[in-house]
Amino acid sequence: MSESYHQTAIASLRDGNLFIKDAFIEGKWTAKDATFDVYEPSTSTVLGRVANCNREDIQKAVESAAKAQPTYFRNTTGKSRGALLRKWHDLIMASAEDIGTILSLENGKTFSEAKGEVVYAASFIAWFAEEATRSYGVTIPSSTPDTTLLTVREPVGVCGIITPWNFPAAMITRKVAPALAAGCSVVIKPPSETPYTCLALTKLAVEAGFTPELIQVCPTKDREAATELATNPLVKKISFTGSTGVGKMLARLASGTLKKVSLELGGNAPFIVFDDADLDLAVEGAMFCKFRCSGQTCVCANRIHVQRNAAEEFTSKLIEKVSALKMGPGLGLDDLSTQGPLVNKAAVKKVQEHVDDAVSKGAKVELGGSARQDSNGYFFQPTILSGVTKEMAVARDETFGPLAPIFKFDTEDDAVTLANDTEFGLAGYFFSRDVSRAMRVAHKLQVGMVGVNTGKISAAEAPFGGVKESGYGKEGSLYGLEEYQITKSITLGNLNAGL
Ligand SMILES: NC(=O)c1ccc[n+]([C@@H]2O[C@H](COP(=O)([O-])OP(=O)(O)OC[C@H]3O[C@@H](n4cnc5c(N)ncnc54)[C@H](O)[C@@H]3O)[C@@H](O)[C@H]2O)c1
Ligand SMILES: O=CCCC(=O)O
C-alpha cells in the first residue's frame, strides 16, 4: 500500500472541508509556515502536515479564550448552552462517516471502530447537553440568625485540554462538552499523532453556533510550548489524559498557579477469571477489553489472571477467538479487518519487548508473538502468552498493544493481591457467578472502575477515572460537570436589619 490509500480516502469524504490542517486561534483558522507531519499507521506514510503552534500562539489562544468566556457565561443559560451542545452532537452524527474516515486514517483503528468512537464521542456531548440544565446549588441551614446560606456553581474559566491519540474524538468531547456546558472556554492541544479529528470536531462546534473564540485549538509537536497551558495564569483548569509521567509533570507545573487539575493517566488493568465463571462470557469480555483499538486503551486488560483449574480451558477458548481476528488497514477495501495497526514504530517495539522479556523468563507463545513482516504499517499480531509470572515486565508496565498474557492463581486472596500489586489503579475486571464474591472482590480491587462479568465499562453516564497513579478526577457521569466548575457560597446576613 502507498500514499494512494489515504489520498483515495480523503478524496471520498463527503465534506472535504473537514480535513483541516490549520490551527484555530482567536476564532480564525490560522495557517502556519511551521508544520509537523502526521502519519497514517497502516502504511507509515505521511498523511498530511499540520500547523505547528509555538508558545506565542498558545498565549494568544489563551488570552482570546479568556476574553470570550465571561460574556459566554453571562449571556447564556444552562438550557441554551445545552441547545448548542445538542446541535453540535447532531452535526457530528450527520458527519459520522467523514469523521470516522479521518479518525481511522490518523489513528489506524478500523473504520467500524472509528465510527463507533465517533458515536461514543458524540454521546458525551448529548449527555452534557442535559447535565448543563442540572447544575444545582444547595441552601444550607445557617448557624447564624437572620442568615441565608446558599451555593451556586460557576464556570472555572479557561480550561487547558491535553489529550492522547488513542481516542482522537472521545477524549476531546469527554472534556470539552462538560467545559462548554459549565460555561467555560477551552484551549485544546490535540495529540500530534491525531490532530485532524479534533480540528474537524471544532469546525462543527463553530457551525453549531458556539462563539468561535470559546474553542481554540493549537496543534503542536513542541512539548515545551504545550506546557504553557499548565503555567499560564489565565488558564484556571488543566484537564489531561495521557501517560502518568507527563501527567505528574503537568500537575507540578500547574501547582505554580494552583490550577484545578484532572488527570486521566495510565493503567495496568487486571482481568480475573475465577473457576466458577462462565468461561465463554469471560472470553467475550477479554476479547473486547483486550483487543479493542488493538489493545491501545487505558482500560485494556493488561494482565489476565485465571484460576489454575480453569486456565487450560480459558486459554484454548481464547486462542480460538483470537485466531479469528484479522489484521488490516483501518479502511480495508473488504471491510473485514478487525485489528488495525498500532500507532507508530515505538508502540510495536514496546509490545515486542514485552513478548521477548516474558519468553526469556519462561513464558510460552500460544499465538502470534511478533510484528507483521509483510507490511510497512505498524502491525503487531494479536498475541497470547501463557505461563506468565509477576517477574515479567508485562506484569508491571502497561503494554498498550494486542498482547494477552495469562497468569495462573490459586485462591481469591492471591488473585486480589496480584491484581493490586501495581502502582496503577484505573480499571479492573473479574468474572464469577458467586454474588458474594462479586461484591467482596469489587470492594477489594484498588481501582476507580470495576467490570464484573463484563469487559465493557465505558459509557457517558458512567463515572470514568482512576485512583493511585492512574490519576484523579471523574469524567462523564453526574460528576463530570463539577470538574469544570467552582462552588461559590453566598451568605445573606442580617436579613431583619432595619425592620
Ligand atoms: N485514564 C484515561 O482516561 C486514559 C485515556 C486514554 C489514554 N490514557 C493513557 O495515555 C497514554 C497513551 O497516550 P500517549 O502516549 O499519547 O501519552 P502522552 O502522555 O505521551 O501524551 C498525551 C498528550 O500529552 C502531550 N504531551 C506529551 N508530553 C508533553 C509535555 N512534556 N508537555 C505537554 N504536553 C505533552 C502529548 O502530545 C499528547 O497530546 C497511556 O498511558 C494511556 O493509558 C489514559
Ligand atoms: O483509553 C481510554 C479511554 C477509553 C474509554 O473511554 O473507554
PDB file of C-alpha atoms in Angstrom, residues 59-258:
ATOM      1  CA  GLN A  59      -0.581  32.512  24.680  1.00  0.00           C
ATOM      2  CA  LYS A  60      -2.710  34.308  22.071  1.00  0.00           C
ATOM      3  CA  ALA A  61      -5.256  31.481  22.164  1.00  0.00           C
ATOM      4  CA  VAL A  62      -5.442  31.614  25.959  1.00  0.00           C
ATOM      5  CA  GLU A  63      -5.883  35.390  26.024  1.00  0.00           C
ATOM      6  CA  SER A  64      -8.630  35.230  23.422  1.00  0.00           C
ATOM      7  CA  ALA A  65     -10.393  32.377  25.248  1.00  0.00           C
ATOM      8  CA  ALA A  66     -10.154  34.346  28.497  1.00  0.00           C
ATOM      9  CA  LYS A  67     -11.822  37.375  26.878  1.00  0.00           C
ATOM     10  CA  ALA A  68     -14.661  35.325  25.381  1.00  0.00           C
ATOM     11  CA  GLN A  69     -15.538  33.223  28.414  1.00  0.00           C
ATOM     12  CA  PRO A  70     -17.261  35.715  30.777  1.00  0.00           C
ATOM     13  CA  THR A  71     -19.567  37.007  28.022  1.00  0.00           C
ATOM     14  CA  TYR A  72     -20.492  33.463  27.052  1.00  0.00           C
ATOM     15  CA  PHE A  73     -21.424  32.572  30.597  1.00  0.00           C
ATOM     16  CA  ARG A  74     -23.255  35.842  31.255  1.00  0.00           C
ATOM     17  CA  ASN A  75     -25.332  35.668  28.091  1.00  0.00           C
ATOM     18  CA  THR A  76     -26.357  32.017  28.223  1.00  0.00           C
ATOM     19  CA  THR A  77     -28.303  29.692  30.474  1.00  0.00           C
ATOM     20  CA  GLY A  78     -27.768  26.015  31.120  1.00  0.00           C
ATOM     21  CA  LYS A  79     -30.624  25.417  28.717  1.00  0.00           C
ATOM     22  CA  SER A  80     -29.189  27.498  25.888  1.00  0.00           C
ATOM     23  CA  ARG A  81     -25.715  26.007  26.332  1.00  0.00           C
ATOM     24  CA  GLY A  82     -27.371  22.595  26.249  1.00  0.00           C
ATOM     25  CA  ALA A  83     -29.101  23.504  22.983  1.00  0.00           C
ATOM     26  CA  LEU A  84     -25.768  24.471  21.398  1.00  0.00           C
ATOM     27  CA  LEU A  85     -24.264  21.195  22.545  1.00  0.00           C
ATOM     28  CA  ARG A  86     -27.213  19.270  21.137  1.00  0.00           C
ATOM     29  CA  LYS A  87     -26.711  21.000  17.768  1.00  0.00           C
ATOM     30  CA  TRP A  88     -23.002  20.105  17.867  1.00  0.00           C
ATOM     31  CA  HIS A  89     -23.915  16.495  18.649  1.00  0.00           C
ATOM     32  CA  ASP A  90     -26.306  16.345  15.701  1.00  0.00           C
ATOM     33  CA  LEU A  91     -23.755  17.794  13.270  1.00  0.00           C
ATOM     34  CA  ILE A  92     -21.178  15.240  14.385  1.00  0.00           C
ATOM     35  CA  MET A  93     -23.645  12.394  13.951  1.00  0.00           C
ATOM     36  CA  ALA A  94     -24.538  13.672  10.484  1.00  0.00           C
ATOM     37  CA  SER A  95     -20.807  13.615   9.609  1.00  0.00           C
ATOM     38  CA  ALA A  96     -20.011  10.347  11.384  1.00  0.00           C
ATOM     39  CA  GLU A  97     -18.789   8.677   8.175  1.00  0.00           C
ATOM     40  CA  ASP A  98     -16.403  11.511   7.358  1.00  0.00           C
ATOM     41  CA  ILE A  99     -15.080  11.898  10.875  1.00  0.00           C
ATOM     42  CA  GLY A 100     -14.777   8.112  11.181  1.00  0.00           C
ATOM     43  CA  THR A 101     -12.713   8.091   7.992  1.00  0.00           C
ATOM     44  CA  ILE A 102     -10.411  10.861   9.208  1.00  0.00           C
ATOM     45  CA  LEU A 103     -10.090   9.208  12.627  1.00  0.00           C
ATOM     46  CA  SER A 104      -9.288   5.817  11.114  1.00  0.00           C
ATOM     47  CA  LEU A 105      -6.697   7.364   8.801  1.00  0.00           C
ATOM     48  CA  GLU A 106      -4.720   9.097  11.525  1.00  0.00           C
ATOM     49  CA  ASN A 107      -5.156   6.561  14.332  1.00  0.00           C
ATOM     50  CA  GLY A 108      -5.271   3.311  12.358  1.00  0.00           C
ATOM     51  CA  LYS A 109      -8.286   1.787  14.113  1.00  0.00           C
ATOM     52  CA  THR A 110     -10.724   0.033  11.805  1.00  0.00           C
ATOM     53  CA  PHE A 111     -13.430   2.107  10.166  1.00  0.00           C
ATOM     54  CA  SER A 112     -16.194   0.393  12.132  1.00  0.00           C
ATOM     55  CA  GLU A 113     -14.346   1.016  15.408  1.00  0.00           C
ATOM     56  CA  ALA A 114     -13.646   4.584  14.329  1.00  0.00           C
ATOM     57  CA  LYS A 115     -17.319   5.220  13.553  1.00  0.00           C
ATOM     58  CA  GLY A 116     -18.159   3.596  16.889  1.00  0.00           C
ATOM     59  CA  GLU A 117     -15.807   6.031  18.571  1.00  0.00           C
ATOM     60  CA  VAL A 118     -17.498   8.970  16.840  1.00  0.00           C
ATOM     61  CA  VAL A 119     -20.846   7.830  18.229  1.00  0.00           C
ATOM     62  CA  TYR A 120     -19.253   7.321  21.668  1.00  0.00           C
ATOM     63  CA  ALA A 121     -17.649  10.787  21.460  1.00  0.00           C
ATOM     64  CA  ALA A 122     -20.975  12.346  20.500  1.00  0.00           C
ATOM     65  CA  SER A 123     -22.678  10.601  23.432  1.00  0.00           C
ATOM     66  CA  PHE A 124     -20.648  12.753  25.856  1.00  0.00           C
ATOM     67  CA  ILE A 125     -21.932  15.883  24.126  1.00  0.00           C
ATOM     68  CA  ALA A 126     -25.543  14.662  24.335  1.00  0.00           C
ATOM     69  CA  TRP A 127     -25.003  13.756  27.996  1.00  0.00           C
ATOM     70  CA  PHE A 128     -23.587  17.152  28.963  1.00  0.00           C
ATOM     71  CA  ALA A 129     -26.252  18.959  26.927  1.00  0.00           C
ATOM     72  CA  GLU A 130     -28.627  17.517  29.530  1.00  0.00           C
ATOM     73  CA  GLU A 131     -26.311  17.997  32.510  1.00  0.00           C
ATOM     74  CA  ALA A 132     -25.947  21.697  31.617  1.00  0.00           C
ATOM     75  CA  THR A 133     -29.509  22.170  32.830  1.00  0.00           C
ATOM     76  CA  ARG A 134     -28.904  20.334  36.128  1.00  0.00           C
ATOM     77  CA  SER A 135     -26.201  22.430  37.721  1.00  0.00           C
ATOM     78  CA  TYR A 136     -27.801  22.747  41.134  1.00  0.00           C
ATOM     79  CA  GLY A 137     -26.541  24.603  44.175  1.00  0.00           C
ATOM     80  CA  VAL A 138     -27.825  23.963  47.699  1.00  0.00           C
ATOM     81  CA  THR A 139     -29.260  26.016  50.536  1.00  0.00           C
ATOM     82  CA  ILE A 140     -27.632  25.341  53.870  1.00  0.00           C
ATOM     83  CA  PRO A 141     -29.250  25.909  57.273  1.00  0.00           C
ATOM     84  CA  SER A 142     -27.134  28.686  58.751  1.00  0.00           C
ATOM     85  CA  SER A 143     -25.872  28.688  62.358  1.00  0.00           C
ATOM     86  CA  THR A 144     -26.305  32.479  62.478  1.00  0.00           C
ATOM     87  CA  PRO A 145     -29.757  34.049  62.984  1.00  0.00           C
ATOM     88  CA  ASP A 146     -31.241  36.126  60.140  1.00  0.00           C
ATOM     89  CA  THR A 147     -28.962  34.498  57.618  1.00  0.00           C
ATOM     90  CA  THR A 148     -29.479  32.519  54.454  1.00  0.00           C
ATOM     91  CA  LEU A 149     -26.571  30.494  53.172  1.00  0.00           C
ATOM     92  CA  LEU A 150     -26.562  29.062  49.666  1.00  0.00           C
ATOM     93  CA  THR A 151     -24.207  27.854  46.994  1.00  0.00           C
ATOM     94  CA  VAL A 152     -24.023  28.411  43.260  1.00  0.00           C
ATOM     95  CA  ARG A 153     -21.863  26.633  40.719  1.00  0.00           C
ATOM     96  CA  GLU A 154     -19.867  28.803  38.346  1.00  0.00           C
ATOM     97  CA  PRO A 155     -17.528  28.003  35.462  1.00  0.00           C
ATOM     98  CA  VAL A 156     -13.890  27.759  36.455  1.00  0.00           C
ATOM     99  CA  GLY A 157     -12.825  29.856  33.427  1.00  0.00           C
ATOM    100  CA  VAL A 158     -10.357  28.946  30.679  1.00  0.00           C
ATOM    101  CA  CYS A 159      -9.569  25.228  30.550  1.00  0.00           C
ATOM    102  CA  GLY A 160      -6.406  23.787  29.029  1.00  0.00           C
ATOM    103  CA  ILE A 161      -7.167  20.435  27.410  1.00  0.00           C
ATOM    104  CA  ILE A 162      -4.418  17.949  26.526  1.00  0.00           C
ATOM    105  CA  THR A 163      -5.375  14.531  25.142  1.00  0.00           C
ATOM    106  CA  PRO A 164      -3.811  11.364  23.696  1.00  0.00           C
ATOM    107  CA  TRP A 165      -4.029   9.761  20.249  1.00  0.00           C
ATOM    108  CA  ASN A 166      -5.801   6.508  21.154  1.00  0.00           C
ATOM    109  CA  PHE A 167      -9.277   8.091  21.217  1.00  0.00           C
ATOM    110  CA  PRO A 168      -8.856  11.168  18.999  1.00  0.00           C
ATOM    111  CA  ALA A 169     -12.557  12.124  19.257  1.00  0.00           C
ATOM    112  CA  ALA A 170     -13.852  10.793  22.581  1.00  0.00           C
ATOM    113  CA  MET A 171     -11.042  12.151  24.752  1.00  0.00           C
ATOM    114  CA  ILE A 172     -11.728  15.618  23.312  1.00  0.00           C
ATOM    115  CA  THR A 173     -15.506  15.563  23.761  1.00  0.00           C
ATOM    116  CA  ARG A 174     -15.370  13.983  27.236  1.00  0.00           C
ATOM    117  CA  LYS A 175     -13.577  17.168  28.348  1.00  0.00           C
ATOM    118  CA  VAL A 176     -14.799  19.896  26.009  1.00  0.00           C
ATOM    119  CA  ALA A 177     -18.513  19.084  26.330  1.00  0.00           C
ATOM    120  CA  PRO A 178     -18.639  19.486  30.150  1.00  0.00           C
ATOM    121  CA  ALA A 179     -16.407  22.562  29.939  1.00  0.00           C
ATOM    122  CA  LEU A 180     -18.764  24.268  27.476  1.00  0.00           C
ATOM    123  CA  ALA A 181     -21.815  23.045  29.405  1.00  0.00           C
ATOM    124  CA  ALA A 182     -20.424  24.677  32.554  1.00  0.00           C
ATOM    125  CA  GLY A 183     -19.799  27.989  30.744  1.00  0.00           C
ATOM    126  CA  CYS A 184     -16.025  27.672  30.337  1.00  0.00           C
ATOM    127  CA  SER A 185     -13.873  28.260  27.260  1.00  0.00           C
ATOM    128  CA  VAL A 186     -11.170  25.816  26.174  1.00  0.00           C
ATOM    129  CA  VAL A 187      -7.739  25.816  24.603  1.00  0.00           C
ATOM    130  CA  ILE A 188      -7.006  22.368  23.206  1.00  0.00           C
ATOM    131  CA  LYS A 189      -3.606  20.883  22.487  1.00  0.00           C
ATOM    132  CA  PRO A 190      -4.624  17.827  20.484  1.00  0.00           C
ATOM    133  CA  PRO A 191      -2.281  14.838  20.182  1.00  0.00           C
ATOM    134  CA  SER A 192       0.327  15.429  17.475  1.00  0.00           C
ATOM    135  CA  GLU A 193      -0.296  11.903  16.120  1.00  0.00           C
ATOM    136  CA  THR A 194      -4.034  12.574  15.591  1.00  0.00           C
ATOM    137  CA  PRO A 195      -4.853  16.295  15.328  1.00  0.00           C
ATOM    138  CA  TYR A 196      -7.208  16.084  12.328  1.00  0.00           C
ATOM    139  CA  THR A 197     -10.201  14.619  14.184  1.00  0.00           C
ATOM    140  CA  CYS A 198     -10.084  17.403  16.768  1.00  0.00           C
ATOM    141  CA  LEU A 199      -9.898  20.070  14.063  1.00  0.00           C
ATOM    142  CA  ALA A 200     -12.929  18.561  12.282  1.00  0.00           C
ATOM    143  CA  LEU A 201     -14.907  18.462  15.546  1.00  0.00           C
ATOM    144  CA  THR A 202     -14.004  22.095  16.186  1.00  0.00           C
ATOM    145  CA  LYS A 203     -15.286  23.166  12.768  1.00  0.00           C
ATOM    146  CA  LEU A 204     -18.617  21.519  13.568  1.00  0.00           C
ATOM    147  CA  ALA A 205     -18.768  23.168  17.010  1.00  0.00           C
ATOM    148  CA  VAL A 206     -18.458  26.565  15.369  1.00  0.00           C
ATOM    149  CA  GLU A 207     -21.105  25.605  12.808  1.00  0.00           C
ATOM    150  CA  ALA A 208     -23.337  24.618  15.723  1.00  0.00           C
ATOM    151  CA  GLY A 209     -23.216  28.215  16.902  1.00  0.00           C
ATOM    152  CA  PHE A 210     -20.597  28.370  19.644  1.00  0.00           C
ATOM    153  CA  THR A 211     -18.742  31.681  19.646  1.00  0.00           C
ATOM    154  CA  PRO A 212     -15.529  30.719  17.815  1.00  0.00           C
ATOM    155  CA  GLU A 213     -13.226  32.154  20.491  1.00  0.00           C
ATOM    156  CA  LEU A 214     -14.587  29.683  23.042  1.00  0.00           C
ATOM    157  CA  ILE A 215     -12.776  26.777  21.403  1.00  0.00           C
ATOM    158  CA  GLN A 216      -9.173  27.368  20.443  1.00  0.00           C
ATOM    159  CA  VAL A 217      -7.065  24.553  19.004  1.00  0.00           C
ATOM    160  CA  CYS A 218      -3.275  24.698  18.993  1.00  0.00           C
ATOM    161  CA  PRO A 219      -1.748  21.587  17.442  1.00  0.00           C
ATOM    162  CA  THR A 220       1.945  21.344  18.213  1.00  0.00           C
ATOM    163  CA  LYS A 221       4.761  18.905  18.269  1.00  0.00           C
ATOM    164  CA  ASP A 222       6.639  21.256  20.598  1.00  0.00           C
ATOM    165  CA  ARG A 223       6.032  19.748  24.037  1.00  0.00           C
ATOM    166  CA  GLU A 224       7.828  22.603  25.740  1.00  0.00           C
ATOM    167  CA  ALA A 225       5.387  25.079  24.151  1.00  0.00           C
ATOM    168  CA  ALA A 226       2.440  22.938  25.222  1.00  0.00           C
ATOM    169  CA  THR A 227       3.402  23.368  28.875  1.00  0.00           C
ATOM    170  CA  GLU A 228       2.141  26.963  28.503  1.00  0.00           C
ATOM    171  CA  LEU A 229      -1.303  25.553  29.272  1.00  0.00           C
ATOM    172  CA  ALA A 230      -0.049  24.387  32.659  1.00  0.00           C
ATOM    173  CA  THR A 231       1.746  27.625  33.569  1.00  0.00           C
ATOM    174  CA  ASN A 232      -0.280  30.483  32.057  1.00  0.00           C
ATOM    175  CA  PRO A 233      -2.119  32.244  34.910  1.00  0.00           C
ATOM    176  CA  LEU A 234      -5.190  32.860  32.730  1.00  0.00           C
ATOM    177  CA  VAL A 235      -5.762  29.101  32.492  1.00  0.00           C
ATOM    178  CA  LYS A 236      -7.748  28.068  35.554  1.00  0.00           C
ATOM    179  CA  LYS A 237      -8.080  24.356  34.964  1.00  0.00           C
ATOM    180  CA  ILE A 238      -5.998  21.753  33.216  1.00  0.00           C
ATOM    181  CA  SER A 239      -7.553  18.503  32.130  1.00  0.00           C
ATOM    182  CA  PHE A 240      -5.058  15.941  30.916  1.00  0.00           C
ATOM    183  CA  THR A 241      -5.392  12.421  29.593  1.00  0.00           C
ATOM    184  CA  GLY A 242      -2.195  10.571  28.810  1.00  0.00           C
ATOM    185  CA  SER A 243       0.770   8.897  30.440  1.00  0.00           C
ATOM    186  CA  THR A 244       1.425   9.054  34.158  1.00  0.00           C
ATOM    187  CA  GLY A 245       4.871  10.634  33.689  1.00  0.00           C
ATOM    188  CA  VAL A 246       3.584  13.572  31.644  1.00  0.00           C
ATOM    189  CA  GLY A 247       0.544  13.938  33.928  1.00  0.00           C
ATOM    190  CA  LYS A 248       2.743  14.294  37.010  1.00  0.00           C
ATOM    191  CA  MET A 249       4.936  16.848  35.270  1.00  0.00           C
ATOM    192  CA  LEU A 250       1.911  18.937  34.221  1.00  0.00           C
ATOM    193  CA  ALA A 251       0.437  18.742  37.735  1.00  0.00           C
ATOM    194  CA  ARG A 252       3.719  20.045  39.155  1.00  0.00           C
ATOM    195  CA  LEU A 253       3.708  22.950  36.697  1.00  0.00           C
ATOM    196  CA  ALA A 254       0.021  23.690  37.315  1.00  0.00           C
ATOM    197  CA  SER A 255       0.659  23.918  41.043  1.00  0.00           C
ATOM    198  CA  GLY A 256       2.599  27.143  40.376  1.00  0.00           C
ATOM    199  CA  THR A 257      -0.703  28.960  39.843  1.00  0.00           C
ATOM    200  CA  LEU A 258      -2.834  26.479  41.826  1.00  0.00           C
TER     201      LEU A 258
END
